[in-house]
């Protein structure tokens, strides 16, 4: 990795001391919570009670935990449910079906999450790091660099918080229950591997241990850290892997996804096919359509040849131009031709909807730059 100073796969290991947040119930599995509660001098079953409030009922206010003795509520909530995310701003668009939340973390770092309602499901897009070290030149988060890894609970709490928002019924025309989580917010999830995997375990564990989501409804999106993809395949999880490919050839991918200088297209695709074989899950290939950069017919054909016959689905993402970027989205006819060529090659292909564009909440726009006036909870619906 020394040849790539921008890419720091595990900043903790490099001797820096990131300011991690206080311990939270969601950092621990149920036995860990029971041990902690016992250490605090309370009966171990209180761990289940508090977990049930947090994950089962989406309640974090100790006043509402009426099955706990009044004297211990505050103390237990203080120990197990410290505030990790302070909402700075919530924005809504798409007639209220998309909501972006900007959070301040305990050390002042800012991260964002997006809640998206559909007729049949509710998805949250969550962040795994404050900033990102992967330096993809078309991505807003990539421009600012990495601040730090999020803790397991900081990751989980984004989903739990927004599950509560969904449960309040504000996402008109959608079911009230959160069903899907995508790690497509800020950060590179596989560069914060152990915390992200622990967060996935909390998301899929049945209540009261966790949120009870289906593994198949969780998507981890990565630039393609090959050893981490292989490690993820060896966990007893079958979450969906999304690979941010963006170019079928090394020359262009070296520029668009700089980690390609370390792990080439052929290596990352091999790891993806092994992931698909091990888990039985179709890999989602992400491809941002960038005008005159990666949208040529020959690149569609090359991509088609790489993917034909594989357990893969292509998700084309119209580029969301980021401030100061020299790049633009491909024109629609070019996009249609790209889709046609992929489908002709037998590759299943769809074009991603561009939810959240007006609130800078679409893919690659999450930059947490919106905290200039310091006002809190300004909701503009
Ligand atoms: N680090 C992970 C998650 C990032 S965000 C990853 O790279 O996969 C999820 C997706 O949005 C990635 O495919 C990313 O490449 C894409 N993306 C980033 N910036 C974008 C932009 N400006 N327009 C469209 N897609 C973008």
Short mmCIF file of C-alpha atoms and ligand atoms in Angstrom, two decimals:
data_model
loop_
_atom_site.label_atom_id
_atom_site.label_comp_id
_atom_site.label_asym_id
_atom_site.label_seq_id
_atom_site.Cartn_x
_atom_site.Cartn_y
_atom_site.Cartn_z
CA UNK A 1 0.00 0.00 0.00
CA UNK A 2 2.96 2.34 0.36
CA UNK A 3 2.77 3.39 -3.27
CA UNK A 4 -0.73 4.76 -2.65
CA UNK A 5 -0.52 7.27 0.18
CA UNK A 6 -4.11 8.45 -0.39
CA UNK A 7 -5.54 5.05 0.31
CA UNK A 8 -5.43 4.13 3.94
CA UNK A 9 -7.27 0.87 4.38
CA UNK A 10 -7.12 0.84 8.14
CA UNK A 11 -6.27 4.21 9.62
CA UNK A 12 -6.35 2.87 13.16
CA UNK A 13 -3.43 0.62 12.34
CA UNK A 14 -1.33 3.55 11.25
CA UNK A 15 -0.92 4.86 14.73
CA UNK A 16 -3.38 7.73 14.55
CA UNK A 17 -5.84 7.94 17.39
CA UNK A 18 -9.28 8.66 16.00
CA UNK A 19 -11.72 9.98 18.58
CA UNK A 20 -14.13 7.08 18.83
CA UNK A 21 -17.53 7.63 20.46
CA UNK A 22 -18.72 6.27 23.81
CA UNK A 23 -19.67 2.60 23.95
CA UNK A 24 -23.29 1.90 23.04
CA UNK A 25 -25.56 -1.11 23.29
CA UNK A 26 -25.39 -1.59 19.51
CA UNK A 27 -21.62 -2.09 19.72
CA UNK A 28 -22.22 -5.33 21.63
CA UNK A 29 -24.03 -8.57 20.95
CA UNK A 30 -26.60 -9.69 23.49
CA UNK A 31 -24.19 -11.68 25.71
CA UNK A 32 -21.87 -8.64 25.70
CA UNK A 33 -24.73 -6.40 26.81
CA UNK A 34 -25.72 -8.85 29.54
CA UNK A 35 -22.15 -8.89 30.86
CA UNK A 36 -22.05 -5.10 30.83
CA UNK A 37 -25.36 -4.78 32.65
CA UNK A 38 -24.13 -7.24 35.27
CA UNK A 39 -20.96 -5.18 35.69
CA UNK A 40 -23.20 -2.19 36.35
CA UNK A 41 -24.79 -4.14 39.19
CA UNK A 42 -28.12 -4.75 37.47
CA UNK A 43 -29.78 -8.08 36.71
CA UNK A 44 -28.68 -9.39 33.30
CA UNK A 45 -32.26 -9.48 31.95
CA UNK A 46 -32.25 -5.68 31.88
CA UNK A 47 -30.02 -5.97 28.79
CA UNK A 48 -32.86 -7.63 26.93
CA UNK A 49 -35.36 -5.07 28.15
CA UNK A 50 -33.30 -2.09 27.00
CA UNK A 51 -32.46 -3.87 23.72
CA UNK A 52 -36.13 -4.45 23.11
CA UNK A 53 -36.88 -0.75 23.55
CA UNK A 54 -34.08 0.28 21.21
CA UNK A 55 -34.31 -2.35 18.45
CA UNK A 56 -37.83 -3.70 18.90
CA UNK A 57 -39.83 -0.56 19.70
CA UNK A 58 -37.36 2.02 18.32
CA UNK A 59 -37.61 3.84 21.64
CA UNK A 60 -34.55 5.53 23.16
CA UNK A 61 -36.17 7.87 25.66
CA UNK A 62 -35.77 6.40 29.19
CA UNK A 63 -39.09 7.96 30.27
CA UNK A 64 -40.88 5.57 27.96
CA UNK A 65 -39.15 2.46 29.35
CA UNK A 66 -41.83 1.89 31.91
CA UNK A 67 -40.98 -1.76 32.52
CA UNK A 68 -37.73 -0.61 34.13
CA UNK A 69 -37.70 0.70 37.70
CA UNK A 70 -37.76 4.50 37.52
CA UNK A 71 -34.51 4.75 39.48
CA UNK A 72 -32.52 2.68 37.02
CA UNK A 73 -33.95 3.93 33.72
CA UNK A 74 -31.82 7.04 33.42
CA UNK A 75 -28.68 5.28 34.53
CA UNK A 76 -29.10 2.32 32.18
CA UNK A 77 -30.04 4.51 29.25
CA UNK A 78 -27.06 6.75 30.02
CA UNK A 79 -24.72 3.76 30.01
CA UNK A 80 -26.24 1.79 27.13
CA UNK A 81 -27.74 4.44 24.88
CA UNK A 82 -25.46 7.49 24.84
CA UNK A 83 -26.38 9.96 22.10
CA UNK A 84 -24.23 9.18 19.07
CA UNK A 85 -25.99 11.09 16.32
CA UNK A 86 -27.28 14.61 16.76
CA UNK A 87 -29.51 15.65 13.87
CA UNK A 88 -28.25 18.86 12.31
CA UNK A 89 -30.63 19.01 9.41
CA UNK A 90 -33.27 16.89 7.73
CA UNK A 91 -34.31 17.54 4.16
CA UNK A 92 -37.09 15.94 2.16
CA UNK A 93 -37.80 15.74 -1.55
CA UNK A 94 -39.56 13.51 -4.09
CA UNK A 95 -42.87 14.44 -2.39
CA UNK A 96 -41.54 13.29 0.95
CA UNK A 97 -40.51 9.86 -0.30
CA UNK A 98 -36.80 10.72 0.07
CA UNK A 99 -35.36 12.22 3.24
CA UNK A 100 -31.75 13.05 3.90
CA UNK A 101 -30.41 13.40 7.43
CA UNK A 102 -27.21 15.21 8.31
CA UNK A 103 -25.80 14.14 11.68
CA UNK A 104 -23.13 15.56 13.93
CA UNK A 105 -21.08 12.93 15.76
CA UNK A 106 -19.67 13.36 19.27
CA UNK A 107 -16.36 14.71 17.93
CA UNK A 108 -17.99 17.18 15.54
CA UNK A 109 -17.61 15.00 12.42
CA UNK A 110 -20.55 15.16 10.04
CA UNK A 111 -22.13 12.23 8.22
CA UNK A 112 -25.27 11.74 6.20
CA UNK A 113 -27.88 9.05 5.66
CA UNK A 114 -30.80 8.86 3.23
CA UNK A 115 -34.23 7.27 3.72
CA UNK A 116 -36.05 6.23 0.54
CA UNK A 117 -39.66 5.10 0.47
CA UNK A 118 -41.07 2.93 -2.32
CA UNK A 119 -44.54 1.37 -2.59
CA UNK A 120 -43.23 -2.03 -1.49
CA UNK A 121 -40.20 -1.25 0.66
CA UNK A 122 -38.29 1.30 2.67
CA UNK A 123 -34.53 1.59 2.17
CA UNK A 124 -31.92 3.47 4.14
CA UNK A 125 -28.57 4.38 2.67
CA UNK A 126 -26.04 4.65 5.50
CA UNK A 127 -22.48 5.85 5.99
CA UNK A 128 -19.65 3.67 7.28
CA UNK A 129 -16.95 6.32 7.65
CA UNK A 130 -16.75 10.08 8.20
CA UNK A 131 -15.32 11.02 4.81
CA UNK A 132 -13.59 8.46 2.62
CA UNK A 133 -10.00 7.63 1.75
CA UNK A 134 -10.63 6.07 -1.65
CA UNK A 135 -10.29 9.35 -3.60
CA UNK A 136 -12.58 8.52 -6.54
CA UNK A 137 -12.47 11.80 -8.48
CA UNK A 138 -16.18 11.91 -9.40
CA UNK A 139 -17.46 11.37 -5.83
CA UNK A 140 -18.11 14.29 -3.47
CA UNK A 141 -17.17 12.30 -0.37
CA UNK A 142 -13.92 11.20 -1.96
CA UNK A 143 -12.77 14.78 -2.41
CA UNK A 144 -12.47 15.58 1.28
CA UNK A 145 -10.53 12.51 2.38
CA UNK A 146 -11.05 10.31 5.40
CA UNK A 147 -11.76 11.71 8.85
CA UNK A 148 -12.33 8.46 10.71
CA UNK A 149 -14.10 5.14 10.82
CA UNK A 150 -17.55 5.10 12.36
CA UNK A 151 -18.11 2.81 15.32
CA UNK A 152 -20.45 -0.16 14.94
CA UNK A 153 -23.14 1.64 16.90
CA UNK A 154 -22.75 4.86 14.89
CA UNK A 155 -23.45 2.81 11.78
CA UNK A 156 -26.37 0.88 13.27
CA UNK A 157 -27.91 3.96 14.88
CA UNK A 158 -28.40 5.62 11.48
CA UNK A 159 -30.64 2.71 10.45
CA UNK A 160 -32.44 2.50 13.81
CA UNK A 161 -33.04 6.24 13.86
CA UNK A 162 -34.45 6.29 10.33
CA UNK A 163 -36.47 3.13 11.01
CA UNK A 164 -38.13 5.25 13.70
CA UNK A 165 -38.76 8.04 11.21
CA UNK A 166 -40.31 5.53 8.78
CA UNK A 167 -42.42 4.03 11.58
CA UNK A 168 -43.86 7.47 12.34
CA UNK A 169 -45.57 7.24 8.94
CA UNK A 170 -44.01 10.31 7.35
CA UNK A 171 -42.96 8.44 4.21
CA UNK A 172 -46.26 8.64 2.39
CA UNK A 173 -47.21 5.68 0.23
CA UNK A 174 -44.62 3.33 1.75
CA UNK A 175 -44.79 0.59 4.35
CA UNK A 176 -43.90 1.85 7.84
CA UNK A 177 -41.27 -0.79 8.45
CA UNK A 178 -37.67 -0.37 7.34
CA UNK A 179 -36.82 -3.33 5.10
CA UNK A 180 -33.57 -2.61 3.21
CA UNK A 181 -30.18 -1.16 4.11
CA UNK A 182 -27.52 -0.17 1.59
CA UNK A 183 -23.96 0.78 2.58
CA UNK A 184 -23.81 3.42 -0.14
CA UNK A 185 -23.49 6.55 1.95
CA UNK A 186 -20.19 8.11 2.93
CA UNK A 187 -17.12 5.93 3.24
CA UNK A 188 -15.74 2.63 2.05
CA UNK A 189 -17.44 -0.06 4.14
CA UNK A 190 -14.78 -2.70 3.58
CA UNK A 191 -12.07 -0.30 4.81
CA UNK A 192 -13.89 -0.34 8.17
CA UNK A 193 -14.35 -4.07 7.96
CA UNK A 194 -14.84 -5.37 11.48
CA UNK A 195 -17.22 -2.60 12.52
CA UNK A 196 -19.26 -2.91 9.35
CA UNK A 197 -19.58 -6.68 9.73
CA UNK A 198 -20.59 -6.25 13.38
CA UNK A 199 -23.14 -3.64 12.26
CA UNK A 200 -24.56 -6.08 9.71
CA UNK A 201 -24.88 -8.69 12.47
CA UNK A 202 -26.89 -6.20 14.56
CA UNK A 203 -29.08 -5.28 11.58
CA UNK A 204 -29.98 -8.91 10.84
CA UNK A 205 -30.22 -10.33 14.38
CA UNK A 206 -33.87 -10.76 15.38
CA UNK A 207 -35.23 -8.34 18.00
CA UNK A 208 -34.36 -7.77 20.78
CA UNK A 209 -30.76 -8.47 19.82
CA UNK A 210 -31.03 -6.53 16.56
CA UNK A 211 -33.27 -5.00 13.95
CA UNK A 212 -34.36 -8.28 12.35
CA UNK A 213 -33.73 -7.37 8.72
CA UNK A 214 -33.22 -10.04 6.08
CA UNK A 215 -29.59 -10.58 5.03
CA UNK A 216 -30.72 -10.52 1.43
CA UNK A 217 -31.99 -6.99 1.97
CA UNK A 218 -28.58 -5.64 2.92
CA UNK A 219 -26.16 -4.41 0.26
CA UNK A 220 -22.51 -3.65 0.86
CA UNK A 221 -21.02 -1.46 -1.86
CA UNK A 222 -17.26 -1.42 -2.34
CA UNK A 223 -14.57 0.06 -4.56
CA UNK A 224 -13.15 -3.48 -4.66
CA UNK A 225 -10.82 -4.22 -1.75
CA UNK A 226 -10.09 -7.77 -2.88
CA UNK A 227 -8.88 -9.36 0.39
CA UNK A 228 -11.88 -7.87 2.23
CA UNK A 229 -14.32 -9.17 -0.41
CA UNK A 230 -12.83 -12.63 0.07
CA UNK A 231 -13.07 -12.30 3.83
CA UNK A 232 -16.71 -11.17 3.59
CA UNK A 233 -17.47 -14.28 1.54
CA UNK A 234 -16.14 -16.41 4.39
CA UNK A 235 -18.47 -14.86 7.01
CA UNK A 236 -21.70 -16.73 7.56
CA UNK A 237 -23.60 -13.88 5.93
CA UNK A 238 -25.20 -13.69 2.53
CA UNK A 239 -25.57 -9.99 2.00
CA UNK A 240 -25.59 -8.54 -1.50
CA UNK A 241 -22.24 -7.31 -2.77
CA UNK A 242 -22.22 -4.23 -5.00
CA UNK A 243 -18.97 -3.59 -6.84
CA UNK A 244 -18.27 -0.05 -8.00
CA UNK A 245 -16.63 -0.93 -11.30
CA UNK A 246 -17.22 2.22 -13.40
CA UNK A 247 -14.81 1.09 -16.14
CA UNK A 248 -14.14 -2.31 -17.76
CA UNK A 249 -10.47 -1.53 -18.55
CA UNK A 250 -7.57 -0.92 -16.16
CA UNK A 251 -6.38 2.22 -17.88
CA UNK A 252 -9.58 4.15 -17.15
CA UNK A 253 -10.41 2.41 -13.87
CA UNK A 254 -6.98 3.34 -12.49
CA UNK A 255 -8.16 6.94 -12.78
CA UNK A 256 -11.84 6.64 -11.79
CA UNK A 257 -11.34 4.24 -8.88
CA UNK A 258 -7.73 4.73 -7.77
CA UNK A 259 -7.68 1.53 -5.70
CA UNK A 260 -7.60 -0.21 -9.09
CA UNK A 261 -3.89 0.61 -9.13
CA UNK A 262 -3.63 -2.02 -6.39
CA UNK A 263 -6.28 -4.58 -7.45
CA UNK A 264 -6.96 -4.77 -11.18
CA UNK A 265 -10.30 -5.28 -12.96
CA UNK A 266 -9.64 -8.98 -13.51
CA UNK A 267 -8.69 -9.56 -9.85
CA UNK A 268 -11.67 -7.69 -8.47
CA UNK A 269 -14.08 -9.48 -10.81
CA UNK A 270 -12.58 -12.85 -9.83
CA UNK A 271 -13.21 -11.98 -6.18
CA UNK A 272 -16.77 -10.93 -7.06
CA UNK A 273 -17.50 -14.21 -8.88
CA UNK A 274 -16.10 -16.18 -5.97
CA UNK A 275 -18.35 -14.15 -3.67
CA UNK A 276 -21.34 -14.99 -5.87
CA UNK A 277 -20.41 -18.68 -5.93
CA UNK A 278 -19.99 -18.89 -2.16
CA UNK A 279 -23.09 -16.95 -1.19
CA UNK A 280 -25.38 -17.70 -4.13
CA UNK A 281 -26.05 -13.97 -4.33
CA UNK A 282 -26.00 -12.09 -7.61
CA UNK A 283 -23.35 -9.36 -7.56
CA UNK A 284 -24.46 -5.87 -8.45
CA UNK A 285 -22.02 -4.07 -10.75
CA UNK A 286 -22.24 -0.29 -10.27
CA UNK A 287 -21.34 1.86 -13.24
CA UNK A 288 -21.70 5.65 -13.11
CA UNK A 289 -22.35 6.89 -16.65
CA UNK A 290 -19.90 9.75 -17.27
CA UNK A 291 -20.22 11.65 -20.53
CA UNK A 292 -17.38 10.90 -23.00
CA UNK A 293 -15.38 9.25 -20.23
CA UNK A 294 -16.66 5.69 -19.75
CA UNK A 295 -19.83 5.60 -21.88
CA UNK A 296 -18.44 4.57 -25.31
CA UNK A 297 -20.09 1.65 -27.16
CA UNK A 298 -16.79 -0.27 -27.13
CA UNK A 299 -16.69 -0.07 -23.35
CA UNK A 300 -20.26 -1.40 -23.18
CA UNK A 301 -19.18 -4.31 -25.39
CA UNK A 302 -16.08 -4.97 -23.30
CA UNK A 303 -18.14 -4.85 -20.10
CA UNK A 304 -20.67 -7.21 -21.69
CA UNK A 305 -17.91 -9.70 -22.50
CA UNK A 306 -16.56 -9.54 -18.93
CA UNK A 307 -19.97 -10.12 -17.37
CA UNK A 308 -21.74 -12.46 -19.80
CA UNK A 309 -22.75 -15.71 -18.16
CA UNK A 310 -21.86 -14.48 -14.66
CA UNK A 311 -24.13 -14.12 -11.64
CA UNK A 312 -24.23 -10.35 -12.09
CA UNK A 313 -26.57 -7.45 -12.61
CA UNK A 314 -25.48 -4.05 -13.89
CA UNK A 315 -26.76 -0.93 -12.21
CA UNK A 316 -26.05 2.12 -14.34
CA UNK A 317 -26.02 5.30 -12.26
CA UNK A 318 -26.46 8.57 -14.13
CA UNK A 319 -23.50 10.62 -12.85
CA UNK A 320 -24.47 13.21 -10.29
CA UNK A 321 -22.05 16.00 -11.12
CA UNK A 322 -20.38 17.21 -7.94
CA UNK A 323 -19.38 20.83 -7.36
CA UNK A 324 -16.30 21.78 -9.31
CA UNK A 325 -16.29 18.54 -11.25
CA UNK A 326 -15.27 18.60 -14.89
CA UNK A 327 -17.59 15.67 -15.62
CA UNK A 328 -21.23 15.38 -16.58
CA UNK A 329 -23.83 12.65 -16.94
CA UNK A 330 -24.07 10.81 -20.26
CA UNK A 331 -26.88 11.95 -22.58
CA UNK A 332 -29.94 9.69 -22.48
CA UNK A 333 -29.46 8.28 -26.03
CA UNK A 334 -25.89 7.28 -25.14
CA UNK A 335 -27.15 5.68 -21.95
CA UNK A 336 -29.85 3.77 -23.88
CA UNK A 337 -27.28 2.46 -26.37
CA UNK A 338 -25.04 1.33 -23.49
CA UNK A 339 -27.98 -0.55 -21.93
CA UNK A 340 -28.91 -2.09 -25.29
CA UNK A 341 -25.40 -3.43 -25.88
CA UNK A 342 -25.16 -4.91 -22.40
CA UNK A 343 -28.54 -6.59 -22.75
CA UNK A 344 -27.58 -7.90 -26.19
CA UNK A 345 -24.59 -9.50 -24.50
CA UNK A 346 -27.04 -11.25 -22.17
CA UNK A 347 -26.26 -9.09 -19.15
CA UNK A 348 -29.16 -8.03 -16.94
CA UNK A 349 -29.04 -4.22 -16.71
CA UNK A 350 -31.08 -1.45 -15.13
CA UNK A 351 -30.64 2.29 -14.74
CA UNK A 352 -30.74 3.46 -11.14
CA UNK A 353 -33.32 6.07 -10.22
CA UNK A 354 -31.84 9.33 -9.05
CA UNK A 355 -33.59 9.78 -5.73
CA UNK A 356 -32.64 12.75 -3.65
CA UNK A 357 -31.01 14.85 -6.35
CA UNK A 358 -32.48 18.18 -5.25
CA UNK A 359 -31.28 17.69 -1.69
CA UNK A 360 -27.79 16.52 -2.68
CA UNK A 361 -28.74 13.14 -1.34
CA UNK A 362 -28.16 11.10 -4.47
CA UNK A 363 -25.27 8.69 -4.95
CA UNK A 364 -21.94 10.37 -4.58
CA UNK A 365 -23.33 13.69 -3.47
CA UNK A 366 -23.03 13.07 0.24
CA UNK A 367 -20.36 15.48 1.33
CA UNK A 368 -21.74 16.75 4.65
CA UNK A 369 -20.87 20.28 3.62
CA UNK A 370 -24.26 21.69 4.53
CA UNK A 371 -23.63 22.66 8.14
CA UNK A 372 -22.87 26.32 7.69
CA UNK A 373 -25.57 28.09 9.66
CA UNK A 374 -25.44 25.87 12.71
CA UNK A 375 -29.22 25.79 13.06
CA UNK A 376 -30.56 22.53 14.36
CA UNK A 377 -33.23 20.30 12.91
CA UNK A 378 -34.27 22.67 10.16
CA UNK A 379 -36.66 20.41 8.32
CA UNK A 380 -37.72 21.65 4.94
CA UNK A 381 -40.27 19.22 3.66
N1 LIG B 1 -17.28 3.33 -1.15
C1 LIG B 1 -18.39 2.54 -1.62
C2 LIG B 1 -19.74 3.21 -1.34
C3 LIG B 1 -19.81 4.51 -2.07
S1 LIG B 1 -21.28 5.25 -2.63
C4 LIG B 1 -18.25 2.33 -3.11
O1 LIG B 1 -17.47 3.01 -3.72
O2 LIG B 1 -18.91 1.44 -3.63
C5 LIG B 1 -22.17 4.16 -3.61
C6 LIG B 1 -22.04 4.32 -5.12
O3 LIG B 1 -22.19 5.65 -5.60
C7 LIG B 1 -20.69 3.85 -5.61
O4 LIG B 1 -20.89 2.99 -6.69
C8 LIG B 1 -20.05 5.13 -6.06
O5 LIG B 1 -19.05 4.93 -7.00
C9 LIG B 1 -21.24 5.87 -6.62
N2 LIG B 1 -20.98 7.30 -6.83
C10 LIG B 1 -20.10 8.08 -6.18
N3 LIG B 1 -20.12 9.34 -6.66
C11 LIG B 1 -21.07 9.35 -7.63
C12 LIG B 1 -21.57 10.37 -8.47
N4 LIG B 1 -21.10 11.61 -8.39
N5 LIG B 1 -22.52 10.03 -9.35
C13 LIG B 1 -23.01 8.78 -9.41
N6 LIG B 1 -22.59 7.78 -8.63
C14 LIG B 1 -21.61 8.05 -7.74
#
